[in-house]
PDB file of C-alpha atoms and ligand atoms in Angstrom:
ATOM      1  CA  MET A   1     -52.340 -63.470 -34.951  1.00  0.00           C
ATOM      2  CA  THR A   2     -50.127 -64.453 -37.842  1.00  0.00           C
ATOM      3  CA  ALA A   3     -49.297 -68.083 -38.500  1.00  0.00           C
ATOM      4  CA  THR A   4     -45.668 -69.241 -38.691  1.00  0.00           C
ATOM      5  CA  GLY A   5     -44.405 -68.871 -42.238  1.00  0.00           C
ATOM      6  CA  LEU A   6     -47.028 -66.285 -43.126  1.00  0.00           C
ATOM      7  CA  ILE A   7     -44.550 -63.669 -44.230  1.00  0.00           C
ATOM      8  CA  ILE A   8     -42.400 -64.639 -47.193  1.00  0.00           C
ATOM      9  CA  ASP A   9     -38.972 -63.275 -46.310  1.00  0.00           C
ATOM     10  CA  GLY A  10     -37.753 -62.097 -49.713  1.00  0.00           C
ATOM     11  CA  LYS A  11     -34.745 -60.449 -48.152  1.00  0.00           C
ATOM     12  CA  ALA A  12     -33.512 -63.724 -46.630  1.00  0.00           C
ATOM     13  CA  ILE A  13     -34.281 -65.795 -49.736  1.00  0.00           C
ATOM     14  CA  ALA A  14     -32.515 -63.199 -51.910  1.00  0.00           C
ATOM     15  CA  ALA A  15     -29.510 -63.182 -49.572  1.00  0.00           C
ATOM     16  CA  ARG A  16     -29.139 -66.961 -49.990  1.00  0.00           C
ATOM     17  CA  LEU A  17     -29.393 -66.666 -53.762  1.00  0.00           C
ATOM     18  CA  ARG A  18     -26.806 -63.862 -53.787  1.00  0.00           C
ATOM     19  CA  ALA A  19     -24.408 -65.873 -51.639  1.00  0.00           C
ATOM     20  CA  ASP A  20     -24.805 -68.803 -54.023  1.00  0.00           C
ATOM     21  CA  ILE A  21     -24.063 -66.547 -57.029  1.00  0.00           C
ATOM     22  CA  ALA A  22     -20.996 -65.101 -55.272  1.00  0.00           C
ATOM     23  CA  GLN A  23     -19.711 -68.673 -54.798  1.00  0.00           C
ATOM     24  CA  GLN A  24     -20.246 -69.426 -58.493  1.00  0.00           C
ATOM     25  CA  VAL A  25     -18.368 -66.249 -59.448  1.00  0.00           C
ATOM     26  CA  ILE A  26     -15.446 -67.341 -57.262  1.00  0.00           C
ATOM     27  CA  ALA A  27     -15.449 -70.810 -58.839  1.00  0.00           C
ATOM     28  CA  ARG A  28     -15.533 -69.282 -62.322  1.00  0.00           C
ATOM     29  CA  MET A  29     -12.554 -67.071 -61.579  1.00  0.00           C
ATOM     30  CA  ALA A  30     -10.643 -69.919 -59.922  1.00  0.00           C
ATOM     31  CA  ALA A  31     -11.026 -71.698 -63.271  1.00  0.00           C
ATOM     32  CA  GLY A  32      -9.302 -68.752 -64.985  1.00  0.00           C
ATOM     33  CA  ALA A  33     -12.266 -66.720 -66.289  1.00  0.00           C
ATOM     34  CA  ARG A  34     -12.580 -62.985 -65.678  1.00  0.00           C
ATOM     35  CA  ALA A  35     -15.296 -61.596 -63.402  1.00  0.00           C
ATOM     36  CA  PRO A  36     -18.743 -61.304 -65.019  1.00  0.00           C
ATOM     37  CA  ALA A  37     -19.343 -57.706 -66.139  1.00  0.00           C
ATOM     38  CA  LEU A  38     -22.578 -55.729 -66.234  1.00  0.00           C
ATOM     39  CA  ALA A  39     -22.969 -52.363 -67.977  1.00  0.00           C
ATOM     40  CA  VAL A  40     -25.644 -50.229 -66.301  1.00  0.00           C
ATOM     41  CA  VAL A  41     -26.998 -47.246 -68.232  1.00  0.00           C
ATOM     42  CA  LEU A  42     -28.868 -44.527 -66.352  1.00  0.00           C
ATOM     43  CA  VAL A  43     -30.310 -41.598 -68.292  1.00  0.00           C
ATOM     44  CA  GLY A  44     -31.600 -38.585 -66.358  1.00  0.00           C
ATOM     45  CA  GLU A  45     -32.362 -37.889 -62.724  1.00  0.00           C
ATOM     46  CA  ASP A  46     -35.422 -40.032 -61.872  1.00  0.00           C
ATOM     47  CA  PRO A  47     -35.030 -40.455 -58.093  1.00  0.00           C
ATOM     48  CA  ALA A  48     -36.411 -44.022 -57.929  1.00  0.00           C
ATOM     49  CA  SER A  49     -34.173 -45.085 -60.839  1.00  0.00           C
ATOM     50  CA  GLN A  50     -31.146 -43.614 -59.077  1.00  0.00           C
ATOM     51  CA  VAL A  51     -31.881 -45.701 -55.972  1.00  0.00           C
ATOM     52  CA  TYR A  52     -32.482 -48.876 -58.022  1.00  0.00           C
ATOM     53  CA  VAL A  53     -29.240 -48.407 -59.975  1.00  0.00           C
ATOM     54  CA  LYS A  54     -27.242 -47.739 -56.825  1.00  0.00           C
ATOM     55  CA  ASN A  55     -28.648 -50.912 -55.239  1.00  0.00           C
ATOM     56  CA  LYS A  56     -27.932 -52.980 -58.355  1.00  0.00           C
ATOM     57  CA  ILE A  57     -24.320 -51.760 -58.499  1.00  0.00           C
ATOM     58  CA  GLU A  58     -23.751 -52.490 -54.806  1.00  0.00           C
ATOM     59  CA  ALA A  59     -25.227 -55.984 -55.211  1.00  0.00           C
ATOM     60  CA  CYS A  60     -22.853 -56.607 -58.141  1.00  0.00           C
ATOM     61  CA  ARG A  61     -19.904 -55.529 -56.018  1.00  0.00           C
ATOM     62  CA  GLN A  62     -20.875 -57.887 -53.201  1.00  0.00           C
ATOM     63  CA  ALA A  63     -21.215 -60.801 -55.632  1.00  0.00           C
ATOM     64  CA  GLY A  64     -17.842 -60.152 -57.270  1.00  0.00           C
ATOM     65  CA  ILE A  65     -19.476 -58.967 -60.500  1.00  0.00           C
ATOM     66  CA  THR A  66     -17.863 -55.977 -62.225  1.00  0.00           C
ATOM     67  CA  SER A  67     -20.328 -53.192 -62.961  1.00  0.00           C
ATOM     68  CA  ILE A  68     -19.646 -50.363 -65.362  1.00  0.00           C
ATOM     69  CA  GLU A  69     -21.970 -47.418 -64.884  1.00  0.00           C
ATOM     70  CA  HIS A  70     -22.822 -45.112 -67.792  1.00  0.00           C
ATOM     71  CA  ARG A  71     -24.661 -42.010 -66.597  1.00  0.00           C
ATOM     72  CA  ARG A  72     -26.084 -39.639 -69.156  1.00  0.00           C
ATOM     73  CA  ASP A  73     -27.903 -36.319 -68.971  1.00  0.00           C
ATOM     74  CA  THR A  74     -31.731 -36.181 -69.342  1.00  0.00           C
ATOM     75  CA  SER A  75     -31.231 -34.379 -72.669  1.00  0.00           C
ATOM     76  CA  LEU A  76     -29.409 -37.353 -74.243  1.00  0.00           C
ATOM     77  CA  SER A  77     -30.616 -38.013 -77.794  1.00  0.00           C
ATOM     78  CA  GLU A  78     -32.008 -41.353 -78.889  1.00  0.00           C
ATOM     79  CA  ALA A  79     -29.226 -41.637 -81.481  1.00  0.00           C
ATOM     80  CA  ASP A  80     -26.543 -41.175 -78.822  1.00  0.00           C
ATOM     81  CA  LEU A  81     -28.116 -43.823 -76.571  1.00  0.00           C
ATOM     82  CA  LEU A  82     -28.372 -46.244 -79.504  1.00  0.00           C
ATOM     83  CA  ASP A  83     -24.713 -45.505 -80.195  1.00  0.00           C
ATOM     84  CA  LEU A  84     -23.758 -46.359 -76.608  1.00  0.00           C
ATOM     85  CA  VAL A  85     -25.765 -49.597 -76.758  1.00  0.00           C
ATOM     86  CA  ALA A  86     -24.009 -50.548 -80.024  1.00  0.00           C
ATOM     87  CA  ARG A  87     -20.606 -50.005 -78.412  1.00  0.00           C
ATOM     88  CA  LEU A  88     -21.574 -52.115 -75.376  1.00  0.00           C
ATOM     89  CA  ASN A  89     -22.917 -54.858 -77.670  1.00  0.00           C
ATOM     90  CA  ALA A  90     -19.548 -54.959 -79.447  1.00  0.00           C
ATOM     91  CA  ASP A  91     -17.432 -54.835 -76.273  1.00  0.00           C
ATOM     92  CA  PRO A  92     -16.170 -58.336 -75.375  1.00  0.00           C
ATOM     93  CA  ALA A  93     -15.492 -57.134 -71.806  1.00  0.00           C
ATOM     94  CA  VAL A  94     -19.242 -56.582 -71.266  1.00  0.00           C
ATOM     95  CA  ASP A  95     -21.456 -59.616 -70.580  1.00  0.00           C
ATOM     96  CA  GLY A  96     -24.739 -57.940 -69.672  1.00  0.00           C
ATOM     97  CA  ILE A  97     -26.391 -54.617 -70.556  1.00  0.00           C
ATOM     98  CA  LEU A  98     -29.095 -52.981 -68.460  1.00  0.00           C
ATOM     99  CA  VAL A  99     -30.705 -49.720 -69.557  1.00  0.00           C
ATOM    100  CA  GLN A 100     -32.679 -48.469 -66.581  1.00  0.00           C
ATOM    101  CA  LEU A 101     -36.286 -47.525 -67.367  1.00  0.00           C
ATOM    102  CA  PRO A 102     -38.103 -45.175 -67.637  1.00  0.00           C
ATOM    103  CA  LEU A 103     -36.263 -43.206 -70.318  1.00  0.00           C
ATOM    104  CA  PRO A 104     -36.867 -39.503 -71.102  1.00  0.00           C
ATOM    105  CA  PRO A 105     -39.727 -38.806 -73.549  1.00  0.00           C
ATOM    106  CA  GLN A 106     -37.484 -38.037 -76.569  1.00  0.00           C
ATOM    107  CA  ILE A 107     -36.206 -41.627 -76.469  1.00  0.00           C
ATOM    108  CA  ASP A 108     -38.255 -44.575 -77.731  1.00  0.00           C
ATOM    109  CA  ALA A 109     -37.636 -47.202 -75.029  1.00  0.00           C
ATOM    110  CA  GLN A 110     -38.772 -50.084 -77.243  1.00  0.00           C
ATOM    111  CA  LYS A 111     -36.257 -49.071 -79.913  1.00  0.00           C
ATOM    112  CA  VAL A 112     -33.456 -49.059 -77.325  1.00  0.00           C
ATOM    113  CA  ILE A 113     -34.500 -52.413 -75.830  1.00  0.00           C
ATOM    114  CA  SER A 114     -34.609 -53.941 -79.313  1.00  0.00           C
ATOM    115  CA  ALA A 115     -31.094 -52.614 -80.017  1.00  0.00           C
ATOM    116  CA  ILE A 116     -29.544 -54.555 -77.112  1.00  0.00           C
ATOM    117  CA  SER A 117     -27.978 -57.844 -78.181  1.00  0.00           C
ATOM    118  CA  PRO A 118     -30.376 -60.596 -76.999  1.00  0.00           C
ATOM    119  CA  GLU A 119     -27.318 -62.465 -75.652  1.00  0.00           C
ATOM    120  CA  LYS A 120     -26.507 -59.507 -73.334  1.00  0.00           C
ATOM    121  CA  ASP A 121     -30.120 -58.655 -72.474  1.00  0.00           C
ATOM    122  CA  VAL A 122     -30.028 -59.458 -68.740  1.00  0.00           C
ATOM    123  CA  ASP A 123     -33.367 -57.637 -68.249  1.00  0.00           C
ATOM    124  CA  GLY A 124     -35.013 -60.115 -70.619  1.00  0.00           C
ATOM    125  CA  PHE A 125     -36.988 -57.326 -72.315  1.00  0.00           C
ATOM    126  CA  HIS A 126     -35.768 -57.880 -75.889  1.00  0.00           C
ATOM    127  CA  PRO A 127     -38.518 -59.294 -78.152  1.00  0.00           C
ATOM    128  CA  VAL A 128     -36.295 -62.318 -78.875  1.00  0.00           C
ATOM    129  CA  ASN A 129     -36.092 -63.161 -75.161  1.00  0.00           C
ATOM    130  CA  ALA A 130     -39.808 -62.407 -74.659  1.00  0.00           C
ATOM    131  CA  GLY A 131     -40.485 -64.809 -77.544  1.00  0.00           C
ATOM    132  CA  ARG A 132     -38.168 -67.450 -76.123  1.00  0.00           C
ATOM    133  CA  LEU A 133     -39.998 -67.264 -72.781  1.00  0.00           C
ATOM    134  CA  ALA A 134     -43.428 -67.346 -74.433  1.00  0.00           C
ATOM    135  CA  THR A 135     -42.463 -70.443 -76.446  1.00  0.00           C
ATOM    136  CA  GLY A 136     -40.798 -72.246 -73.541  1.00  0.00           C
ATOM    137  CA  LEU A 137     -37.251 -71.887 -74.890  1.00  0.00           C
ATOM    138  CA  ASP A 138     -34.219 -71.008 -72.783  1.00  0.00           C
ATOM    139  CA  GLY A 139     -33.352 -67.300 -72.724  1.00  0.00           C
ATOM    140  CA  PHE A 140     -33.186 -64.351 -70.376  1.00  0.00           C
ATOM    141  CA  VAL A 141     -36.249 -63.966 -68.165  1.00  0.00           C
ATOM    142  CA  PRO A 142     -37.176 -60.545 -66.696  1.00  0.00           C
ATOM    143  CA  CYS A 143     -35.799 -60.275 -63.160  1.00  0.00           C
ATOM    144  CA  THR A 144     -38.957 -59.334 -61.241  1.00  0.00           C
ATOM    145  CA  PRO A 145     -41.210 -62.178 -62.435  1.00  0.00           C
ATOM    146  CA  LEU A 146     -38.265 -64.598 -62.163  1.00  0.00           C
ATOM    147  CA  GLY A 147     -37.857 -63.473 -58.545  1.00  0.00           C
ATOM    148  CA  CYS A 148     -41.584 -64.020 -57.926  1.00  0.00           C
ATOM    149  CA  LEU A 149     -41.348 -67.547 -59.330  1.00  0.00           C
ATOM    150  CA  ARG A 150     -38.369 -68.278 -57.069  1.00  0.00           C
ATOM    151  CA  LEU A 151     -40.388 -67.076 -54.050  1.00  0.00           C
ATOM    152  CA  LEU A 152     -43.312 -69.312 -55.032  1.00  0.00           C
ATOM    153  CA  GLU A 153     -40.993 -72.314 -55.495  1.00  0.00           C
ATOM    154  CA  GLN A 154     -39.395 -71.700 -52.094  1.00  0.00           C
ATOM    155  CA  THR A 155     -42.748 -71.258 -50.378  1.00  0.00           C
ATOM    156  CA  LEU A 156     -44.963 -73.830 -52.094  1.00  0.00           C
ATOM    157  CA  GLY A 157     -42.639 -76.226 -53.912  1.00  0.00           C
ATOM    158  CA  ASP A 158     -44.611 -77.650 -56.844  1.00  0.00           C
ATOM    159  CA  ILE A 159     -47.308 -75.275 -58.131  1.00  0.00           C
ATOM    160  CA  SER A 160     -48.616 -77.454 -60.954  1.00  0.00           C
ATOM    161  CA  GLY A 161     -52.397 -77.362 -61.158  1.00  0.00           C
ATOM    162  CA  ALA A 162     -52.681 -74.299 -58.900  1.00  0.00           C
ATOM    163  CA  GLU A 163     -55.039 -71.486 -59.938  1.00  0.00           C
ATOM    164  CA  ALA A 164     -52.945 -68.350 -60.413  1.00  0.00           C
ATOM    165  CA  LEU A 165     -54.175 -64.818 -61.056  1.00  0.00           C
ATOM    166  CA  VAL A 166     -51.757 -62.200 -62.356  1.00  0.00           C
ATOM    167  CA  ILE A 167     -53.115 -58.660 -62.048  1.00  0.00           C
ATOM    168  CA  GLY A 168     -51.290 -56.495 -64.603  1.00  0.00           C
ATOM    169  CA  ARG A 169     -50.188 -57.154 -68.189  1.00  0.00           C
ATOM    170  CA  SER A 170     -46.972 -55.153 -68.497  1.00  0.00           C
ATOM    171  CA  ASN A 171     -44.012 -56.437 -70.510  1.00  0.00           C
ATOM    172  CA  ILE A 172     -41.827 -56.069 -67.400  1.00  0.00           C
ATOM    173  CA  VAL A 173     -43.929 -58.154 -65.004  1.00  0.00           C
ATOM    174  CA  GLY A 174     -47.448 -59.325 -65.928  1.00  0.00           C
ATOM    175  CA  ARG A 175     -46.900 -60.984 -69.303  1.00  0.00           C
ATOM    176  CA  PRO A 176     -43.602 -62.737 -68.471  1.00  0.00           C
ATOM    177  CA  MET A 177     -45.060 -63.768 -65.092  1.00  0.00           C
ATOM    178  CA  ALA A 178     -47.950 -65.465 -66.884  1.00  0.00           C
ATOM    179  CA  SER A 179     -45.519 -67.324 -69.170  1.00  0.00           C
ATOM    180  CA  LEU A 180     -43.441 -68.504 -66.201  1.00  0.00           C
ATOM    181  CA  LEU A 181     -46.530 -69.743 -64.356  1.00  0.00           C
ATOM    182  CA  ILE A 182     -47.732 -71.589 -67.468  1.00  0.00           C
ATOM    183  CA  GLY A 183     -44.262 -73.127 -67.680  1.00  0.00           C
ATOM    184  CA  ALA A 184     -44.675 -74.300 -64.081  1.00  0.00           C
ATOM    185  CA  SER A 185     -48.029 -75.893 -65.060  1.00  0.00           C
ATOM    186  CA  ALA A 186     -50.266 -73.515 -63.105  1.00  0.00           C
ATOM    187  CA  THR A 187     -53.687 -72.552 -64.466  1.00  0.00           C
ATOM    188  CA  VAL A 188     -53.199 -68.889 -65.272  1.00  0.00           C
ATOM    189  CA  THR A 189     -55.555 -65.917 -65.573  1.00  0.00           C
ATOM    190  CA  VAL A 190     -54.228 -62.450 -66.453  1.00  0.00           C
ATOM    191  CA  ALA A 191     -56.402 -59.565 -65.272  1.00  0.00           C
ATOM    192  CA  HIS A 192     -55.977 -55.873 -66.101  1.00  0.00           C
ATOM    193  CA  SER A 193     -57.742 -52.529 -65.997  1.00  0.00           C
ATOM    194  CA  ARG A 194     -60.531 -53.747 -68.310  1.00  0.00           C
ATOM    195  CA  SER A 195     -61.206 -56.971 -66.432  1.00  0.00           C
ATOM    196  CA  ARG A 196     -64.741 -57.400 -65.079  1.00  0.00           C
ATOM    197  CA  ASP A 197     -65.212 -58.289 -61.400  1.00  0.00           C
ATOM    198  CA  LEU A 198     -61.603 -58.402 -60.314  1.00  0.00           C
ATOM    199  CA  PRO A 199     -62.479 -59.290 -56.677  1.00  0.00           C
ATOM    200  CA  GLU A 200     -64.329 -62.387 -57.887  1.00  0.00           C
ATOM    201  CA  LEU A 201     -61.396 -63.454 -60.108  1.00  0.00           C
ATOM    202  CA  ALA A 202     -59.029 -62.904 -57.181  1.00  0.00           C
ATOM    203  CA  ARG A 203     -61.111 -64.991 -54.778  1.00  0.00           C
ATOM    204  CA  ARG A 204     -60.595 -68.046 -57.009  1.00  0.00           C
ATOM    205  CA  ALA A 205     -56.796 -67.757 -56.953  1.00  0.00           C
ATOM    206  CA  ASP A 206     -54.507 -70.057 -54.963  1.00  0.00           C
ATOM    207  CA  ILE A 207     -51.683 -67.782 -56.120  1.00  0.00           C
ATOM    208  CA  LEU A 208     -52.386 -64.065 -56.407  1.00  0.00           C
ATOM    209  CA  ILE A 209     -49.774 -61.814 -58.007  1.00  0.00           C
ATOM    210  CA  ALA A 210     -50.435 -58.076 -57.954  1.00  0.00           C
ATOM    211  CA  ALA A 211     -48.402 -55.920 -60.369  1.00  0.00           C
ATOM    212  CA  VAL A 212     -50.480 -52.869 -61.173  1.00  0.00           C
ATOM    213  CA  GLY A 213     -48.845 -49.955 -59.374  1.00  0.00           C
ATOM    214  CA  ARG A 214     -51.981 -48.940 -57.452  1.00  0.00           C
ATOM    215  CA  PRO A 215     -51.437 -48.570 -53.712  1.00  0.00           C
ATOM    216  CA  GLU A 216     -53.275 -51.205 -51.626  1.00  0.00           C
ATOM    217  CA  MET A 217     -55.767 -51.960 -54.396  1.00  0.00           C
ATOM    218  CA  VAL A 218     -56.124 -55.641 -53.452  1.00  0.00           C
ATOM    219  CA  ARG A 219     -58.284 -55.828 -50.345  1.00  0.00           C
ATOM    220  CA  GLY A 220     -58.548 -58.587 -47.758  1.00  0.00           C
ATOM    221  CA  HIS A 221     -61.951 -59.811 -48.947  1.00  0.00           C
ATOM    222  CA  TRP A 222     -60.464 -60.385 -52.447  1.00  0.00           C
ATOM    223  CA  VAL A 223     -58.104 -63.028 -51.078  1.00  0.00           C
ATOM    224  CA  LYS A 224     -59.014 -66.728 -50.998  1.00  0.00           C
ATOM    225  CA  PRO A 225     -58.382 -68.187 -47.532  1.00  0.00           C
ATOM    226  CA  GLY A 226     -55.052 -70.017 -47.620  1.00  0.00           C
ATOM    227  CA  ALA A 227     -53.846 -68.305 -50.790  1.00  0.00           C
ATOM    228  CA  THR A 228     -50.260 -67.209 -51.468  1.00  0.00           C
ATOM    229  CA  VAL A 229     -50.056 -63.487 -52.224  1.00  0.00           C
ATOM    230  CA  ILE A 230     -47.098 -61.972 -54.089  1.00  0.00           C
ATOM    231  CA  ASP A 231     -47.094 -58.177 -54.036  1.00  0.00           C
ATOM    232  CA  VAL A 232     -44.976 -56.598 -56.783  1.00  0.00           C
ATOM    233  CA  GLY A 233     -46.122 -53.038 -56.108  1.00  0.00           C
ATOM    234  CA  ILE A 234     -43.755 -50.380 -54.799  1.00  0.00           C
ATOM    235  CA  ASN A 235     -45.840 -47.258 -54.221  1.00  0.00           C
ATOM    236  CA  ARG A 236     -44.724 -44.225 -52.269  1.00  0.00           C
ATOM    237  CA  VAL A 237     -47.636 -42.675 -50.342  1.00  0.00           C
ATOM    238  CA  ALA A 238     -47.958 -39.889 -47.789  1.00  0.00           C
ATOM    239  CA  ARG A 239     -47.919 -40.971 -44.143  1.00  0.00           C
ATOM    240  CA  GLU A 240     -51.182 -40.584 -42.240  1.00  0.00           C
ATOM    241  CA  SER A 241     -49.319 -38.384 -39.772  1.00  0.00           C
ATOM    242  CA  GLY A 242     -48.641 -35.927 -42.598  1.00  0.00           C
ATOM    243  CA  THR A 243     -44.879 -36.149 -42.158  1.00  0.00           C
ATOM    244  CA  GLY A 244     -42.979 -37.800 -44.988  1.00  0.00           C
ATOM    245  CA  THR A 245     -43.815 -40.860 -47.091  1.00  0.00           C
ATOM    246  CA  ARG A 246     -43.813 -44.624 -46.770  1.00  0.00           C
ATOM    247  CA  LEU A 247     -43.753 -47.538 -49.212  1.00  0.00           C
ATOM    248  CA  VAL A 248     -46.850 -49.666 -49.730  1.00  0.00           C
ATOM    249  CA  GLY A 249     -47.570 -52.470 -52.166  1.00  0.00           C
ATOM    250  CA  ASP A 250     -50.517 -53.106 -54.469  1.00  0.00           C
ATOM    251  CA  VAL A 251     -52.026 -55.244 -51.689  1.00  0.00           C
ATOM    252  CA  CYS A 252     -53.537 -53.983 -48.445  1.00  0.00           C
ATOM    253  CA  PHE A 253     -51.084 -56.006 -46.343  1.00  0.00           C
ATOM    254  CA  THR A 254     -52.819 -55.911 -42.955  1.00  0.00           C
ATOM    255  CA  GLU A 255     -56.134 -57.103 -44.424  1.00  0.00           C
ATOM    256  CA  ALA A 256     -54.666 -59.726 -46.777  1.00  0.00           C
ATOM    257  CA  ALA A 257     -52.376 -61.126 -44.072  1.00  0.00           C
ATOM    258  CA  GLU A 258     -55.491 -62.070 -42.059  1.00  0.00           C
ATOM    259  CA  VAL A 259     -56.672 -64.370 -44.863  1.00  0.00           C
ATOM    260  CA  ALA A 260     -53.609 -65.538 -46.817  1.00  0.00           C
ATOM    261  CA  ALA A 261     -51.408 -68.496 -45.899  1.00  0.00           C
ATOM    262  CA  HIS A 262     -48.314 -66.721 -47.255  1.00  0.00           C
ATOM    263  CA  ILE A 263     -47.728 -63.111 -48.266  1.00  0.00           C
ATOM    264  CA  THR A 264     -44.780 -60.955 -49.320  1.00  0.00           C
ATOM    265  CA  PRO A 265     -44.189 -57.705 -47.415  1.00  0.00           C
ATOM    266  CA  VAL A 266     -43.356 -54.341 -49.028  1.00  0.00           C
ATOM    267  CA  PRO A 267     -40.516 -53.573 -48.706  1.00  0.00           C
ATOM    268  CA  GLY A 268     -38.556 -56.804 -48.176  1.00  0.00           C
ATOM    269  CA  GLY A 269     -40.511 -59.159 -50.441  1.00  0.00           C
ATOM    270  CA  VAL A 270     -40.174 -59.083 -54.212  1.00  0.00           C
ATOM    271  CA  GLY A 271     -37.748 -56.120 -54.428  1.00  0.00           C
ATOM    272  CA  PRO A 272     -34.657 -57.929 -53.095  1.00  0.00           C
ATOM    273  CA  MET A 273     -35.396 -60.892 -55.385  1.00  0.00           C
ATOM    274  CA  THR A 274     -35.365 -58.662 -58.484  1.00  0.00           C
ATOM    275  CA  ILE A 275     -31.787 -57.687 -57.736  1.00  0.00           C
ATOM    276  CA  ALA A 276     -30.708 -61.251 -56.937  1.00  0.00           C
ATOM    277  CA  CYS A 277     -32.168 -62.438 -60.248  1.00  0.00           C
ATOM    278  CA  LEU A 278     -30.309 -59.676 -62.098  1.00  0.00           C
ATOM    279  CA  LEU A 279     -27.078 -61.119 -60.705  1.00  0.00           C
ATOM    280  CA  GLU A 280     -28.221 -64.608 -61.726  1.00  0.00           C
ATOM    281  CA  ASN A 281     -28.900 -63.383 -65.283  1.00  0.00           C
ATOM    282  CA  THR A 282     -25.534 -61.597 -65.453  1.00  0.00           C
ATOM    283  CA  LEU A 283     -23.711 -64.756 -64.414  1.00  0.00           C
ATOM    284  CA  LYS A 284     -25.676 -66.656 -67.057  1.00  0.00           C
ATOM    285  CA  ALA A 285     -24.722 -64.051 -69.700  1.00  0.00           C
ATOM    286  CA  ALA A 286     -21.051 -64.430 -68.753  1.00  0.00           C
ATOM    287  CA  ALA A 287     -21.267 -68.208 -69.058  1.00  0.00           C
ATOM    288  CA  HIS A 288     -22.510 -68.028 -72.673  1.00  0.00           C
TER     289      HIS A 288
HETATM  290  N1  GUN B 301     -37.416 -50.003 -64.203  1.00  0.00           N
HETATM  291  C1  GUN B 301     -38.241 -50.610 -63.331  1.00  0.00           C
HETATM  292  N2  GUN B 301     -37.961 -51.927 -63.255  1.00  0.00           N
HETATM  293  C2  GUN B 301     -36.929 -52.142 -64.094  1.00  0.00           C
HETATM  294  C3  GUN B 301     -36.184 -53.303 -64.449  1.00  0.00           C
HETATM  295  O1  GUN B 301     -36.409 -54.407 -63.984  1.00  0.00           O
HETATM  296  N3  GUN B 301     -35.183 -53.106 -65.340  1.00  0.00           N
HETATM  297  C4  GUN B 301     -34.926 -51.895 -65.899  1.00  0.00           C
HETATM  298  N4  GUN B 301     -33.949 -51.813 -66.783  1.00  0.00           N
HETATM  299  N5  GUN B 301     -35.598 -50.810 -65.597  1.00  0.00           N
HETATM  300  C5  GUN B 301     -36.592 -50.939 -64.696  1.00  0.00           C
END
C-alpha cells in the first residue's frame, strides 16, 4: 500500500509553474515589452538531446516565450560554435542562450559554457553563476537542481535543519544542488563514487537526492523510513520481456516507495521541473 501523497507529482507541479510563467509573460507583454526569447543550440544527432530540445522548444511555445533554434552538424568546429555564441551574446533580441550538452569531442564544452554571457546563461553553468550560487548571491541557478528544490519546498515546506544527502557531484546537478540545500539551511552531505559506505550515509538522510546516472542503484534498505527521495536519474534500460526499453531512475522505485514518505517517479518527477525552471530562468533573463 502507498500512503496518500507518497508520489511527488512533478508533472502537476511543473504544469502549475508553467501556467504561472505564461501569465507573467502575458503581463510583461501587456506592459509593452516583447516576448522573452531563448536561443537553443543543438550540435549533432544525440537522440536524447534531440528529445530534450524538442520538449524545451514546445514548452517555450506554450508559455509564450520565443525560441530560436540553431542546429549544427556534428562536425561543427569549436571556433564556429564560439562564433555563434558571440553573435547570440551580442544580439539584443536574445535574452537566454542554451547550448545543449553533450557536445561532440572536438569541442571543449567548458570553453563554450564560459563564452556565454553570464547574463544570458539560463542553464546557470557559467563559472560566474556557479560562483554566485556558491556564495549565496543572486544569479542563474541550473534548472535541474532548482526544480528539485521547488519539489522539496512544495512537498516539505521548510527544510531547515534536515539532513540531506546528495549522491553525485556533477556541475549540472550535484554541486549546485548542495549549494541550494545549504542556502535552505539543510545539513548537507555530498557523496560520490569514492564515498565509503554509501548505504549507511543514505540511511541517515531525511532528504535523499540521487543524481549519478546508474539505474536503480539506490535500494530500499538504503532509505530512512519517512525520508523524501528525489530521483534525478533518467536511464534507458532493456525491458525484462526483451522487447524495447523503458526509463528508470537512479532509485529502485518499488523498493524505496515502501519506505519513503515521499518519492519522485521516473518519468514524471524531476524531468518536467527542469523544463519549467528553464522557462523561469528565461523570464528572469528577459527581465534584466
Ligand atoms: N544536457 C543534460 N542536461 C542538460 C541541461 O540541463 N542543459 C543543457 N544545456 N544540456 C543538458
